[in-house]
Amino acid sequence: MSVMQDISHDTPIITYCDGETCNLSHDLALFLKDMGFAHVNVLVNGWTLWIENGLPTQEGE
């Protein structure tokens, strides 16, 4: 995957979906771990829960 080739395998990565029934974040986390990324975590219940709890966000350009 060319998008991942410049990312160190020690970089922390968080995968997330939105809602309890979405499994894509878990599938992606397993895929990344299989690719050798060491610090992969899943944000359970996703983005909506993050925002509802007033946790920090940052947008790119």
JSON list of N, CA, C and O in Angstrom, two decimals:
[
{"chain": "A", "resi": 1, "resn": "MET", "atom": "N", "xyz": [0.84, -1.17, 0.00]},
{"chain": "A", "resi": 1, "resn": "MET", "atom": "CA", "xyz": [0.00, 0.00, 0.00]},
{"chain": "A", "resi": 1, "resn": "MET", "atom": "C", "xyz": [0.88, 1.24, 0.00]},
{"chain": "A", "resi": 1, "resn": "MET", "atom": "O", "xyz": [1.58, 1.50, 0.96]},
{"chain": "A", "resi": 2, "resn": "SER", "atom": "N", "xyz": [0.84, 2.02, -1.03]},
{"chain": "A", "resi": 2, "resn": "SER", "atom": "CA", "xyz": [1.75, 3.16, -1.16]},
{"chain": "A", "resi": 2, "resn": "SER", "atom": "C", "xyz": [1.49, 4.25, -0.13]},
{"chain": "A", "resi": 2, "resn": "SER", "atom": "O", "xyz": [2.42, 4.94, 0.28]},
{"chain": "A", "resi": 3, "resn": "VAL", "atom": "N", "xyz": [0.26, 4.42, 0.31]},
{"chain": "A", "resi": 3, "resn": "VAL", "atom": "CA", "xyz": [-0.04, 5.45, 1.28]},
{"chain": "A", "resi": 3, "resn": "VAL", "atom": "C", "xyz": [0.61, 5.17, 2.64]},
{"chain": "A", "resi": 3, "resn": "VAL", "atom": "O", "xyz": [0.87, 6.07, 3.41]},
{"chain": "A", "resi": 4, "resn": "MET", "atom": "N", "xyz": [0.90, 3.92, 2.91]},
{"chain": "A", "resi": 4, "resn": "MET", "atom": "CA", "xyz": [1.45, 3.53, 4.21]},
{"chain": "A", "resi": 4, "resn": "MET", "atom": "C", "xyz": [2.97, 3.42, 4.21]},
{"chain": "A", "resi": 4, "resn": "MET", "atom": "O", "xyz": [3.56, 3.28, 5.27]},
{"chain": "A", "resi": 5, "resn": "GLN", "atom": "N", "xyz": [3.62, 3.48, 3.07]},
{"chain": "A", "resi": 5, "resn": "GLN", "atom": "CA", "xyz": [5.05, 3.21, 3.02]},
{"chain": "A", "resi": 5, "resn": "GLN", "atom": "C", "xyz": [5.90, 4.25, 3.75]},
{"chain": "A", "resi": 5, "resn": "GLN", "atom": "O", "xyz": [7.00, 3.94, 4.16]},
{"chain": "A", "resi": 6, "resn": "ASP", "atom": "N", "xyz": [5.40, 5.46, 3.93]},
{"chain": "A", "resi": 6, "resn": "ASP", "atom": "CA", "xyz": [6.17, 6.49, 4.63]},
{"chain": "A", "resi": 6, "resn": "ASP", "atom": "C", "xyz": [5.84, 6.57, 6.12]},
{"chain": "A", "resi": 6, "resn": "ASP", "atom": "O", "xyz": [6.36, 7.44, 6.81]},
{"chain": "A", "resi": 7, "resn": "ILE", "atom": "N", "xyz": [4.99, 5.68, 6.61]},
{"chain": "A", "resi": 7, "resn": "ILE", "atom": "CA", "xyz": [4.61, 5.68, 8.02]},
{"chain": "A", "resi": 7, "resn": "ILE", "atom": "C", "xyz": [5.40, 4.61, 8.76]},
{"chain": "A", "resi": 7, "resn": "ILE", "atom": "O", "xyz": [5.40, 3.44, 8.36]},
{"chain": "A", "resi": 8, "resn": "SER", "atom": "N", "xyz": [6.07, 5.02, 9.82]},
{"chain": "A", "resi": 8, "resn": "SER", "atom": "CA", "xyz": [6.86, 4.09, 10.63]},
{"chain": "A", "resi": 8, "resn": "SER", "atom": "C", "xyz": [5.95, 3.06, 11.29]},
{"chain": "A", "resi": 8, "resn": "SER", "atom": "O", "xyz": [4.83, 3.37, 11.69]},
{"chain": "A", "resi": 9, "resn": "HIS", "atom": "N", "xyz": [6.44, 1.84, 11.42]},
{"chain": "A", "resi": 9, "resn": "HIS", "atom": "CA", "xyz": [5.66, 0.78, 12.06]},
{"chain": "A", "resi": 9, "resn": "HIS", "atom": "C", "xyz": [5.51, 1.02, 13.55]},
{"chain": "A", "resi": 9, "resn": "HIS", "atom": "O", "xyz": [4.75, 0.30, 14.22]},
{"chain": "A", "resi": 10, "resn": "ASP", "atom": "N", "xyz": [6.20, 2.02, 14.11]},
{"chain": "A", "resi": 10, "resn": "ASP", "atom": "CA", "xyz": [6.06, 2.38, 15.52]},
{"chain": "A", "resi": 10, "resn": "ASP", "atom": "C", "xyz": [5.06, 3.51, 15.73]},
{"chain": "A", "resi": 10, "resn": "ASP", "atom": "O", "xyz": [4.79, 3.90, 16.86]},
{"chain": "A", "resi": 11, "resn": "THR", "atom": "N", "xyz": [4.49, 4.05, 14.66]},
{"chain": "A", "resi": 11, "resn": "THR", "atom": "CA", "xyz": [3.52, 5.15, 14.76]},
{"chain": "A", "resi": 11, "resn": "THR", "atom": "C", "xyz": [2.22, 4.65, 15.38]},
{"chain": "A", "resi": 11, "resn": "THR", "atom": "O", "xyz": [1.67, 3.65, 14.93]},
{"chain": "A", "resi": 12, "resn": "PRO", "atom": "N", "xyz": [1.72, 5.34, 16.40]},
{"chain": "A", "resi": 12, "resn": "PRO", "atom": "CA", "xyz": [0.41, 4.95, 16.96]},
{"chain": "A", "resi": 12, "resn": "PRO", "atom": "C", "xyz": [-0.70, 5.22, 15.94]},
{"chain": "A", "resi": 12, "resn": "PRO", "atom": "O", "xyz": [-0.75, 6.29, 15.33]},
{"chain": "A", "resi": 13, "resn": "ILE", "atom": "N", "xyz": [-1.58, 4.24, 15.77]},
{"chain": "A", "resi": 13, "resn": "ILE", "atom": "CA", "xyz": [-2.70, 4.36, 14.83]},
{"chain": "A", "resi": 13, "resn": "ILE", "atom": "C", "xyz": [-3.99, 3.97, 15.56]},
{"chain": "A", "resi": 13, "resn": "ILE", "atom": "O", "xyz": [-4.02, 2.96, 16.26]},
{"chain": "A", "resi": 14, "resn": "ILE", "atom": "N", "xyz": [-5.03, 4.78, 15.39]},
{"chain": "A", "resi": 14, "resn": "ILE", "atom": "CA", "xyz": [-6.34, 4.47, 15.96]},
{"chain": "A", "resi": 14, "resn": "ILE", "atom": "C", "xyz": [-7.32, 4.33, 14.81]},
{"chain": "A", "resi": 14, "resn": "ILE", "atom": "O", "xyz": [-7.45, 5.23, 13.98]},
{"chain": "A", "resi": 15, "resn": "THR", "atom": "N", "xyz": [-8.00, 3.20, 14.77]},
{"chain": "A", "resi": 15, "resn": "THR", "atom": "CA", "xyz": [-9.04, 2.99, 13.77]},
{"chain": "A", "resi": 15, "resn": "THR", "atom": "C", "xyz": [-10.39, 3.18, 14.44]},
{"chain": "A", "resi": 15, "resn": "THR", "atom": "O", "xyz": [-10.54, 2.93, 15.63]},
{"chain": "A", "resi": 16, "resn": "TYR", "atom": "N", "xyz": [-11.37, 3.64, 13.66]},
{"chain": "A", "resi": 16, "resn": "TYR", "atom": "CA", "xyz": [-12.70, 3.84, 14.24]},
{"chain": "A", "resi": 16, "resn": "TYR", "atom": "C", "xyz": [-13.77, 3.77, 13.17]},
{"chain": "A", "resi": 16, "resn": "TYR", "atom": "O", "xyz": [-13.53, 4.01, 12.00]},
{"chain": "A", "resi": 17, "resn": "CYS", "atom": "N", "xyz": [-14.94, 3.38, 13.60]},
{"chain": "A", "resi": 17, "resn": "CYS", "atom": "CA", "xyz": [-16.17, 3.44, 12.81]},
{"chain": "A", "resi": 17, "resn": "CYS", "atom": "C", "xyz": [-17.10, 4.36, 13.58]},
{"chain": "A", "resi": 17, "resn": "CYS", "atom": "O", "xyz": [-16.68, 5.05, 14.50]},
{"chain": "A", "resi": 18, "resn": "ASP", "atom": "N", "xyz": [-18.38, 4.29, 13.26]},
{"chain": "A", "resi": 18, "resn": "ASP", "atom": "CA", "xyz": [-19.35, 5.05, 14.03]},
{"chain": "A", "resi": 18, "resn": "ASP", "atom": "C", "xyz": [-20.49, 4.14, 14.41]},
{"chain": "A", "resi": 18, "resn": "ASP", "atom": "O", "xyz": [-21.29, 3.74, 13.57]},
{"chain": "A", "resi": 19, "resn": "GLY", "atom": "N", "xyz": [-20.54, 3.76, 15.67]},
{"chain": "A", "resi": 19, "resn": "GLY", "atom": "CA", "xyz": [-21.60, 2.91, 16.17]},
{"chain": "A", "resi": 19, "resn": "GLY", "atom": "C", "xyz": [-21.10, 1.54, 16.58]},
{"chain": "A", "resi": 19, "resn": "GLY", "atom": "O", "xyz": [-20.03, 1.10, 16.19]},
{"chain": "A", "resi": 20, "resn": "GLU", "atom": "N", "xyz": [-21.92, 0.87, 17.37]},
{"chain": "A", "resi": 20, "resn": "GLU", "atom": "CA", "xyz": [-21.55, -0.43, 17.94]},
{"chain": "A", "resi": 20, "resn": "GLU", "atom": "C", "xyz": [-21.54, -1.55, 16.92]},
{"chain": "A", "resi": 20, "resn": "GLU", "atom": "O", "xyz": [-20.88, -2.57, 17.12]},
{"chain": "A", "resi": 21, "resn": "THR", "atom": "N", "xyz": [-22.28, -1.41, 15.83]},
{"chain": "A", "resi": 21, "resn": "THR", "atom": "CA", "xyz": [-22.42, -2.52, 14.88]},
{"chain": "A", "resi": 21, "resn": "THR", "atom": "C", "xyz": [-21.40, -2.49, 13.75]},
{"chain": "A", "resi": 21, "resn": "THR", "atom": "O", "xyz": [-21.38, -3.40, 12.93]},
{"chain": "A", "resi": 22, "resn": "CYS", "atom": "N", "xyz": [-20.56, -1.49, 13.69]},
{"chain": "A", "resi": 22, "resn": "CYS", "atom": "CA", "xyz": [-19.57, -1.39, 12.62]},
{"chain": "A", "resi": 22, "resn": "CYS", "atom": "C", "xyz": [-18.32, -2.19, 12.99]},
{"chain": "A", "resi": 22, "resn": "CYS", "atom": "O", "xyz": [-17.72, -1.97, 14.04]},
{"chain": "A", "resi": 23, "resn": "ASN", "atom": "N", "xyz": [-17.94, -3.10, 12.11]},
{"chain": "A", "resi": 23, "resn": "ASN", "atom": "CA", "xyz": [-16.75, -3.93, 12.36]},
{"chain": "A", "resi": 23, "resn": "ASN", "atom": "C", "xyz": [-15.57, -3.54, 11.48]},
{"chain": "A", "resi": 23, "resn": "ASN", "atom": "O", "xyz": [-14.51, -4.15, 11.58]},
{"chain": "A", "resi": 24, "resn": "LEU", "atom": "N", "xyz": [-15.74, -2.55, 10.62]},
{"chain": "A", "resi": 24, "resn": "LEU", "atom": "CA", "xyz": [-14.67, -2.19, 9.70]},
{"chain": "A", "resi": 24, "resn": "LEU", "atom": "C", "xyz": [-13.41, -1.73, 10.44]},
{"chain": "A", "resi": 24, "resn": "LEU", "atom": "O", "xyz": [-12.30, -2.02, 10.01]},
{"chain": "A", "resi": 25, "resn": "SER", "atom": "N", "xyz": [-13.57, -1.03, 11.56]},
{"chain": "A", "resi": 25, "resn": "SER", "atom": "CA", "xyz": [-12.41, -0.57, 12.32]},
{"chain": "A", "resi": 25, "resn": "SER", "atom": "C", "xyz": [-11.61, -1.75, 12.87]},
{"chain": "A", "resi": 25, "resn": "SER", "atom": "O", "xyz": [-10.38, -1.71, 12.90]},
{"chain": "A", "resi": 26, "resn": "HIS", "atom": "N", "xyz": [-12.31, -2.80, 13.29]},
{"chain": "A", "resi": 26, "resn": "HIS", "atom": "CA", "xyz": [-11.63, -3.99, 13.80]},
{"chain": "A", "resi": 26, "resn": "HIS", "atom": "C", "xyz": [-10.90, -4.71, 12.66]},
{"chain": "A", "resi": 26, "resn": "HIS", "atom": "O", "xyz": [-9.76, -5.15, 12.84]},
{"chain": "A", "resi": 27, "resn": "ASP", "atom": "N", "xyz": [-11.55, -4.81, 11.51]},
{"chain": "A", "resi": 27, "resn": "ASP", "atom": "CA", "xyz": [-10.93, -5.44, 10.35]},
{"chain": "A", "resi": 27, "resn": "ASP", "atom": "C", "xyz": [-9.68, -4.68, 9.92]},
{"chain": "A", "resi": 27, "resn": "ASP", "atom": "O", "xyz": [-8.63, -5.29, 9.63]},
{"chain": "A", "resi": 28, "resn": "LEU", "atom": "N", "xyz": [-9.77, -3.35, 9.88]},
{"chain": "A", "resi": 28, "resn": "LEU", "atom": "CA", "xyz": [-8.62, -2.54, 9.49]},
{"chain": "A", "resi": 28, "resn": "LEU", "atom": "C", "xyz": [-7.49, -2.68, 10.50]},
{"chain": "A", "resi": 28, "resn": "LEU", "atom": "O", "xyz": [-6.32, -2.79, 10.12]},
{"chain": "A", "resi": 29, "resn": "ALA", "atom": "N", "xyz": [-7.81, -2.69, 11.79]},
{"chain": "A", "resi": 29, "resn": "ALA", "atom": "CA", "xyz": [-6.79, -2.84, 12.82]},
{"chain": "A", "resi": 29, "resn": "ALA", "atom": "C", "xyz": [-6.04, -4.17, 12.65]},
{"chain": "A", "resi": 29, "resn": "ALA", "atom": "O", "xyz": [-4.81, -4.20, 12.75]},
{"chain": "A", "resi": 30, "resn": "LEU", "atom": "N", "xyz": [-6.75, -5.24, 12.40]},
{"chain": "A", "resi": 30, "resn": "LEU", "atom": "CA", "xyz": [-6.11, -6.53, 12.18]},
{"chain": "A", "resi": 30, "resn": "LEU", "atom": "C", "xyz": [-5.22, -6.51, 10.94]},
{"chain": "A", "resi": 30, "resn": "LEU", "atom": "O", "xyz": [-4.11, -7.04, 10.95]},
{"chain": "A", "resi": 31, "resn": "PHE", "atom": "N", "xyz": [-5.70, -5.88, 9.88]},
{"chain": "A", "resi": 31, "resn": "PHE", "atom": "CA", "xyz": [-4.92, -5.75, 8.65]},
{"chain": "A", "resi": 31, "resn": "PHE", "atom": "C", "xyz": [-3.62, -5.00, 8.91]},
{"chain": "A", "resi": 31, "resn": "PHE", "atom": "O", "xyz": [-2.54, -5.42, 8.48]},
{"chain": "A", "resi": 32, "resn": "LEU", "atom": "N", "xyz": [-3.71, -3.87, 9.63]},
{"chain": "A", "resi": 32, "resn": "LEU", "atom": "CA", "xyz": [-2.52, -3.07, 9.93]},
{"chain": "A", "resi": 32, "resn": "LEU", "atom": "C", "xyz": [-1.53, -3.84, 10.80]},
{"chain": "A", "resi": 32, "resn": "LEU", "atom": "O", "xyz": [-0.32, -3.78, 10.59]},
{"chain": "A", "resi": 33, "resn": "LYS", "atom": "N", "xyz": [-2.04, -4.58, 11.77]},
{"chain": "A", "resi": 33, "resn": "LYS", "atom": "CA", "xyz": [-1.17, -5.39, 12.61]},
{"chain": "A", "resi": 33, "resn": "LYS", "atom": "C", "xyz": [-0.46, -6.46, 11.78]},
{"chain": "A", "resi": 33, "resn": "LYS", "atom": "O", "xyz": [0.72, -6.73, 11.97]},
{"chain": "A", "resi": 34, "resn": "ASP", "atom": "N", "xyz": [-1.20, -7.07, 10.84]},
{"chain": "A", "resi": 34, "resn": "ASP", "atom": "CA", "xyz": [-0.60, -8.06, 9.94]},
{"chain": "A", "resi": 34, "resn": "ASP", "atom": "C", "xyz": [0.48, -7.44, 9.06]},
{"chain": "A", "resi": 34, "resn": "ASP", "atom": "O", "xyz": [1.42, -8.12, 8.65]},
{"chain": "A", "resi": 35, "resn": "MET", "atom": "N", "xyz": [0.34, -6.12, 8.78]},
{"chain": "A", "resi": 35, "resn": "MET", "atom": "CA", "xyz": [1.35, -5.42, 7.98]},
{"chain": "A", "resi": 35, "resn": "MET", "atom": "C", "xyz": [2.58, -5.03, 8.81]},
{"chain": "A", "resi": 35, "resn": "MET", "atom": "O", "xyz": [3.54, -4.51, 8.28]},
{"chain": "A", "resi": 36, "resn": "GLY", "atom": "N", "xyz": [2.51, -5.27, 10.13]},
{"chain": "A", "resi": 36, "resn": "GLY", "atom": "CA", "xyz": [3.67, -5.01, 10.97]},
{"chain": "A", "resi": 36, "resn": "GLY", "atom": "C", "xyz": [3.58, -3.77, 11.84]},
{"chain": "A", "resi": 36, "resn": "GLY", "atom": "O", "xyz": [4.54, -3.43, 12.53]},
{"chain": "A", "resi": 37, "resn": "PHE", "atom": "N", "xyz": [2.44, -3.09, 11.83]},
{"chain": "A", "resi": 37, "resn": "PHE", "atom": "CA", "xyz": [2.29, -1.92, 12.69]},
{"chain": "A", "resi": 37, "resn": "PHE", "atom": "C", "xyz": [2.06, -2.39, 14.13]},
{"chain": "A", "resi": 37, "resn": "PHE", "atom": "O", "xyz": [1.20, -3.23, 14.39]},
{"chain": "A", "resi": 38, "resn": "ALA", "atom": "N", "xyz": [2.86, -1.85, 15.04]},
{"chain": "A", "resi": 38, "resn": "ALA", "atom": "CA", "xyz": [2.90, -2.38, 16.40]},
{"chain": "A", "resi": 38, "resn": "ALA", "atom": "C", "xyz": [1.90, -1.73, 17.35]},
{"chain": "A", "resi": 38, "resn": "ALA", "atom": "O", "xyz": [1.52, -2.34, 18.35]},
{"chain": "A", "resi": 39, "resn": "HIS", "atom": "N", "xyz": [1.49, -0.51, 17.07]},
{"chain": "A", "resi": 39, "resn": "HIS", "atom": "CA", "xyz": [0.66, 0.24, 18.03]},
{"chain": "A", "resi": 39, "resn": "HIS", "atom": "C", "xyz": [-0.68, 0.63, 17.39]},
{"chain": "A", "resi": 39, "resn": "HIS", "atom": "O", "xyz": [-0.93, 1.80, 17.09]},
{"chain": "A", "resi": 40, "resn": "VAL", "atom": "N", "xyz": [-1.52, -0.38, 17.17]},
{"chain": "A", "resi": 40, "resn": "VAL", "atom": "CA", "xyz": [-2.82, -0.16, 16.55]},
{"chain": "A", "resi": 40, "resn": "VAL", "atom": "C", "xyz": [-3.91, -0.42, 17.59]},
{"chain": "A", "resi": 40, "resn": "VAL", "atom": "O", "xyz": [-3.89, -1.44, 18.28]},
{"chain": "A", "resi": 41, "resn": "ASN", "atom": "N", "xyz": [-4.83, 0.53, 17.72]},
{"chain": "A", "resi": 41, "resn": "ASN", "atom": "CA", "xyz": [-5.94, 0.40, 18.65]},
{"chain": "A", "resi": 41, "resn": "ASN", "atom": "C", "xyz": [-7.24, 0.76, 17.95]},
{"chain": "A", "resi": 41, "resn": "ASN", "atom": "O", "xyz": [-7.24, 1.49, 16.97]},
{"chain": "A", "resi": 42, "resn": "VAL", "atom": "N", "xyz": [-8.34, 0.25, 18.50]},
{"chain": "A", "resi": 42, "resn": "VAL", "atom": "CA", "xyz": [-9.67, 0.51, 17.95]},
{"chain": "A", "resi": 42, "resn": "VAL", "atom": "C", "xyz": [-10.43, 1.41, 18.93]},
{"chain": "A", "resi": 42, "resn": "VAL", "atom": "O", "xyz": [-10.49, 1.12, 20.13]},
{"chain": "A", "resi": 43, "resn": "LEU", "atom": "N", "xyz": [-11.00, 2.48, 18.42]},
{"chain": "A", "resi": 43, "resn": "LEU", "atom": "CA", "xyz": [-11.88, 3.34, 19.21]},
{"chain": "A", "resi": 43, "resn": "LEU", "atom": "C", "xyz": [-13.28, 2.75, 19.12]},
{"chain": "A", "resi": 43, "resn": "LEU", "atom": "O", "xyz": [-13.98, 2.91, 18.12]},
{"chain": "A", "resi": 44, "resn": "VAL", "atom": "N", "xyz": [-13.68, 2.05, 20.16]},
{"chain": "A", "resi": 44, "resn": "VAL", "atom": "CA", "xyz": [-14.97, 1.36, 20.18]},
{"chain": "A", "resi": 44, "resn": "VAL", "atom": "C", "xyz": [-16.10, 2.39, 20.29]},
{"chain": "A", "resi": 44, "resn": "VAL", "atom": "O", "xyz": [-16.01, 3.34, 21.05]},
{"chain": "A", "resi": 45, "resn": "ASN", "atom": "N", "xyz": [-17.14, 2.20, 19.52]},
{"chain": "A", "resi": 45, "resn": "ASN", "atom": "CA", "xyz": [-18.31, 3.07, 19.41]},
{"chain": "A", "resi": 45, "resn": "ASN", "atom": "C", "xyz": [-18.03, 4.36, 18.67]},
{"chain": "A", "resi": 45, "resn": "ASN", "atom": "O", "xyz": [-18.90, 5.20, 18.55]},
{"chain": "A", "resi": 46, "resn": "GLY", "atom": "N", "xyz": [-16.83, 4.56, 18.21]},
{"chain": "A", "resi": 46, "resn": "GLY", "atom": "CA", "xyz": [-16.51, 5.54, 17.21]},
{"chain": "A", "resi": 46, "resn": "GLY", "atom": "C", "xyz": [-16.56, 7.01, 17.48]},
{"chain": "A", "resi": 46, "resn": "GLY", "atom": "O", "xyz": [-16.54, 7.50, 18.60]},
{"chain": "A", "resi": 47, "resn": "TRP", "atom": "N", "xyz": [-16.62, 7.69, 16.36]},
{"chain": "A", "resi": 47, "resn": "TRP", "atom": "CA", "xyz": [-16.46, 9.14, 16.30]},
{"chain": "A", "resi": 47, "resn": "TRP", "atom": "C", "xyz": [-17.54, 9.88, 17.08]},
{"chain": "A", "resi": 47, "resn": "TRP", "atom": "O", "xyz": [-17.26, 10.85, 17.78]},
{"chain": "A", "resi": 48, "resn": "THR", "atom": "N", "xyz": [-18.78, 9.47, 16.97]},
{"chain": "A", "resi": 48, "resn": "THR", "atom": "CA", "xyz": [-19.87, 10.15, 17.66]},
{"chain": "A", "resi": 48, "resn": "THR", "atom": "C", "xyz": [-19.63, 10.17, 19.16]},
{"chain": "A", "resi": 48, "resn": "THR", "atom": "O", "xyz": [-19.78, 11.20, 19.81]},
{"chain": "A", "resi": 49, "resn": "LEU", "atom": "N", "xyz": [-19.24, 9.06, 19.73]},
{"chain": "A", "resi": 49, "resn": "LEU", "atom": "CA", "xyz": [-18.97, 8.97, 21.16]},
{"chain": "A", "resi": 49, "resn": "LEU", "atom": "C", "xyz": [-17.80, 9.88, 21.55]},
{"chain": "A", "resi": 49, "resn": "LEU", "atom": "O", "xyz": [-17.83, 10.53, 22.58]},
{"chain": "A", "resi": 50, "resn": "TRP", "atom": "N", "xyz": [-16.79, 9.94, 20.70]},
{"chain": "A", "resi": 50, "resn": "TRP", "atom": "CA", "xyz": [-15.63, 10.82, 20.93]},
{"chain": "A", "resi": 50, "resn": "TRP", "atom": "C", "xyz": [-16.09, 12.28, 21.04]},
{"chain": "A", "resi": 50, "resn": "TRP", "atom": "O", "xyz": [-15.76, 12.99, 21.99]},
{"chain": "A", "resi": 51, "resn": "ILE", "atom": "N", "xyz": [-16.87, 12.72, 20.07]},
{"chain": "A", "resi": 51, "resn": "ILE", "atom": "CA", "xyz": [-17.35, 14.10, 20.03]},
{"chain": "A", "resi": 51, "resn": "ILE", "atom": "C", "xyz": [-18.29, 14.39, 21.21]},
{"chain": "A", "resi": 51, "resn": "ILE", "atom": "O", "xyz": [-18.21, 15.44, 21.85]},
{"chain": "A", "resi": 52, "resn": "GLU", "atom": "N", "xyz": [-19.20, 13.45, 21.50]},
{"chain": "A", "resi": 52, "resn": "GLU", "atom": "CA", "xyz": [-20.15, 13.63, 22.60]},
{"chain": "A", "resi": 52, "resn": "GLU", "atom": "C", "xyz": [-19.44, 13.83, 23.94]},
{"chain": "A", "resi": 52, "resn": "GLU", "atom": "O", "xyz": [-19.97, 14.48, 24.83]},
{"chain": "A", "resi": 53, "resn": "ASN", "atom": "N", "xyz": [-18.25, 13.28, 24.08]},
{"chain": "A", "resi": 53, "resn": "ASN", "atom": "CA", "xyz": [-17.50, 13.41, 25.32]},
{"chain": "A", "resi": 53, "resn": "ASN", "atom": "C", "xyz": [-16.55, 14.60, 25.31]},
{"chain": "A", "resi": 53, "resn": "ASN", "atom": "O", "xyz": [-15.74, 14.75, 26.23]},
{"chain": "A", "resi": 54, "resn": "GLY", "atom": "N", "xyz": [-16.61, 15.42, 24.28]},
{"chain": "A", "resi": 54, "resn": "GLY", "atom": "CA", "xyz": [-15.82, 16.63, 24.21]},
{"chain": "A", "resi": 54, "resn": "GLY", "atom": "C", "xyz": [-14.33, 16.40, 24.10]},
{"chain": "A", "resi": 54, "resn": "GLY", "atom": "O", "xyz": [-13.54, 17.24, 24.51]},
{"chain": "A", "resi": 55, "resn": "LEU", "atom": "N", "xyz": [-13.95, 15.27, 23.52]},
{"chain": "A", "resi": 55, "resn": "LEU", "atom": "CA", "xyz": [-12.52, 14.97, 23.37]},
{"chain": "A", "resi": 55, "resn": "LEU", "atom": "C", "xyz": [-11.93, 15.77, 22.21]},
{"chain": "A", "resi": 55, "resn": "LEU", "atom": "O", "xyz": [-12.65, 16.19, 21.30]},
{"chain": "A", "resi": 56, "resn": "PRO", "atom": "N", "xyz": [-10.62, 16.00, 22.22]},
{"chain": "A", "resi": 56, "resn": "PRO", "atom": "CA", "xyz": [-10.01, 16.89, 21.24]},
{"chain": "A", "resi": 56, "resn": "PRO", "atom": "C", "xyz": [-10.03, 16.34, 19.82]},
{"chain": "A", "resi": 56, "resn": "PRO", "atom": "O", "xyz": [-9.96, 15.14, 19.60]},
{"chain": "A", "resi": 57, "resn": "THR", "atom": "N", "xyz": [-10.15, 17.26, 18.88]},
{"chain": "A", "resi": 57, "resn": "THR", "atom": "CA", "xyz": [-10.05, 16.92, 17.45]},
{"chain": "A", "resi": 57, "resn": "THR", "atom": "C", "xyz": [-9.13, 17.93, 16.77]},
{"chain": "A", "resi": 57, "resn": "THR", "atom": "O", "xyz": [-8.90, 19.02, 17.30]},
{"chain": "A", "resi": 58, "resn": "GLN", "atom": "N", "xyz": [-8.65, 17.55, 15.62]},
{"chain": "A", "resi": 58, "resn": "GLN", "atom": "CA", "xyz": [-7.80, 18.44, 14.84]},
{"chain": "A", "resi": 58, "resn": "GLN", "atom": "C", "xyz": [-8.07, 18.18, 13.37]},
{"chain": "A", "resi": 58, "resn": "GLN", "atom": "O", "xyz": [-8.10, 17.04, 12.93]},
{"chain": "A", "resi": 59, "resn": "GLU", "atom": "N", "xyz": [-8.24, 19.23, 12.59]},
{"chain": "A", "resi": 59, "resn": "GLU", "atom": "CA", "xyz": [-8.46, 19.09, 11.16]},
{"chain": "A", "resi": 59, "resn": "GLU", "atom": "C", "xyz": [-7.23, 19.50, 10.40]},
{"chain": "A", "resi": 59, "resn": "GLU", "atom": "O", "xyz": [-6.50, 20.39, 10.82]},
{"chain": "A", "resi": 60, "resn": "GLY", "atom": "N", "xyz": [-7.00, 18.83, 9.27]},
{"chain": "A", "resi": 60, "resn": "GLY", "atom": "CA", "xyz": [-5.88, 19.17, 8.40]},
{"chain": "A", "resi": 60, "resn": "GLY", "atom": "C", "xyz": [-6.24, 20.33, 7.48]},
{"chain": "A", "resi": 60, "resn": "GLY", "atom": "O", "xyz": [-7.33, 20.90, 7.55]},
{"chain": "A", "resi": 61, "resn": "GLU", "atom": "N", "xyz": [-5.32, 20.63, 6.59]},
{"chain": "A", "resi": 61, "resn": "GLU", "atom": "CA", "xyz": [-5.54, 21.74, 5.65]},
{"chain": "A", "resi": 61, "resn": "GLU", "atom": "C", "xyz": [-6.56, 21.37, 4.60]},
{"chain": "A", "resi": 61, "resn": "GLU", "atom": "O", "xyz": [-6.70, 20.31, 4.16]}
]
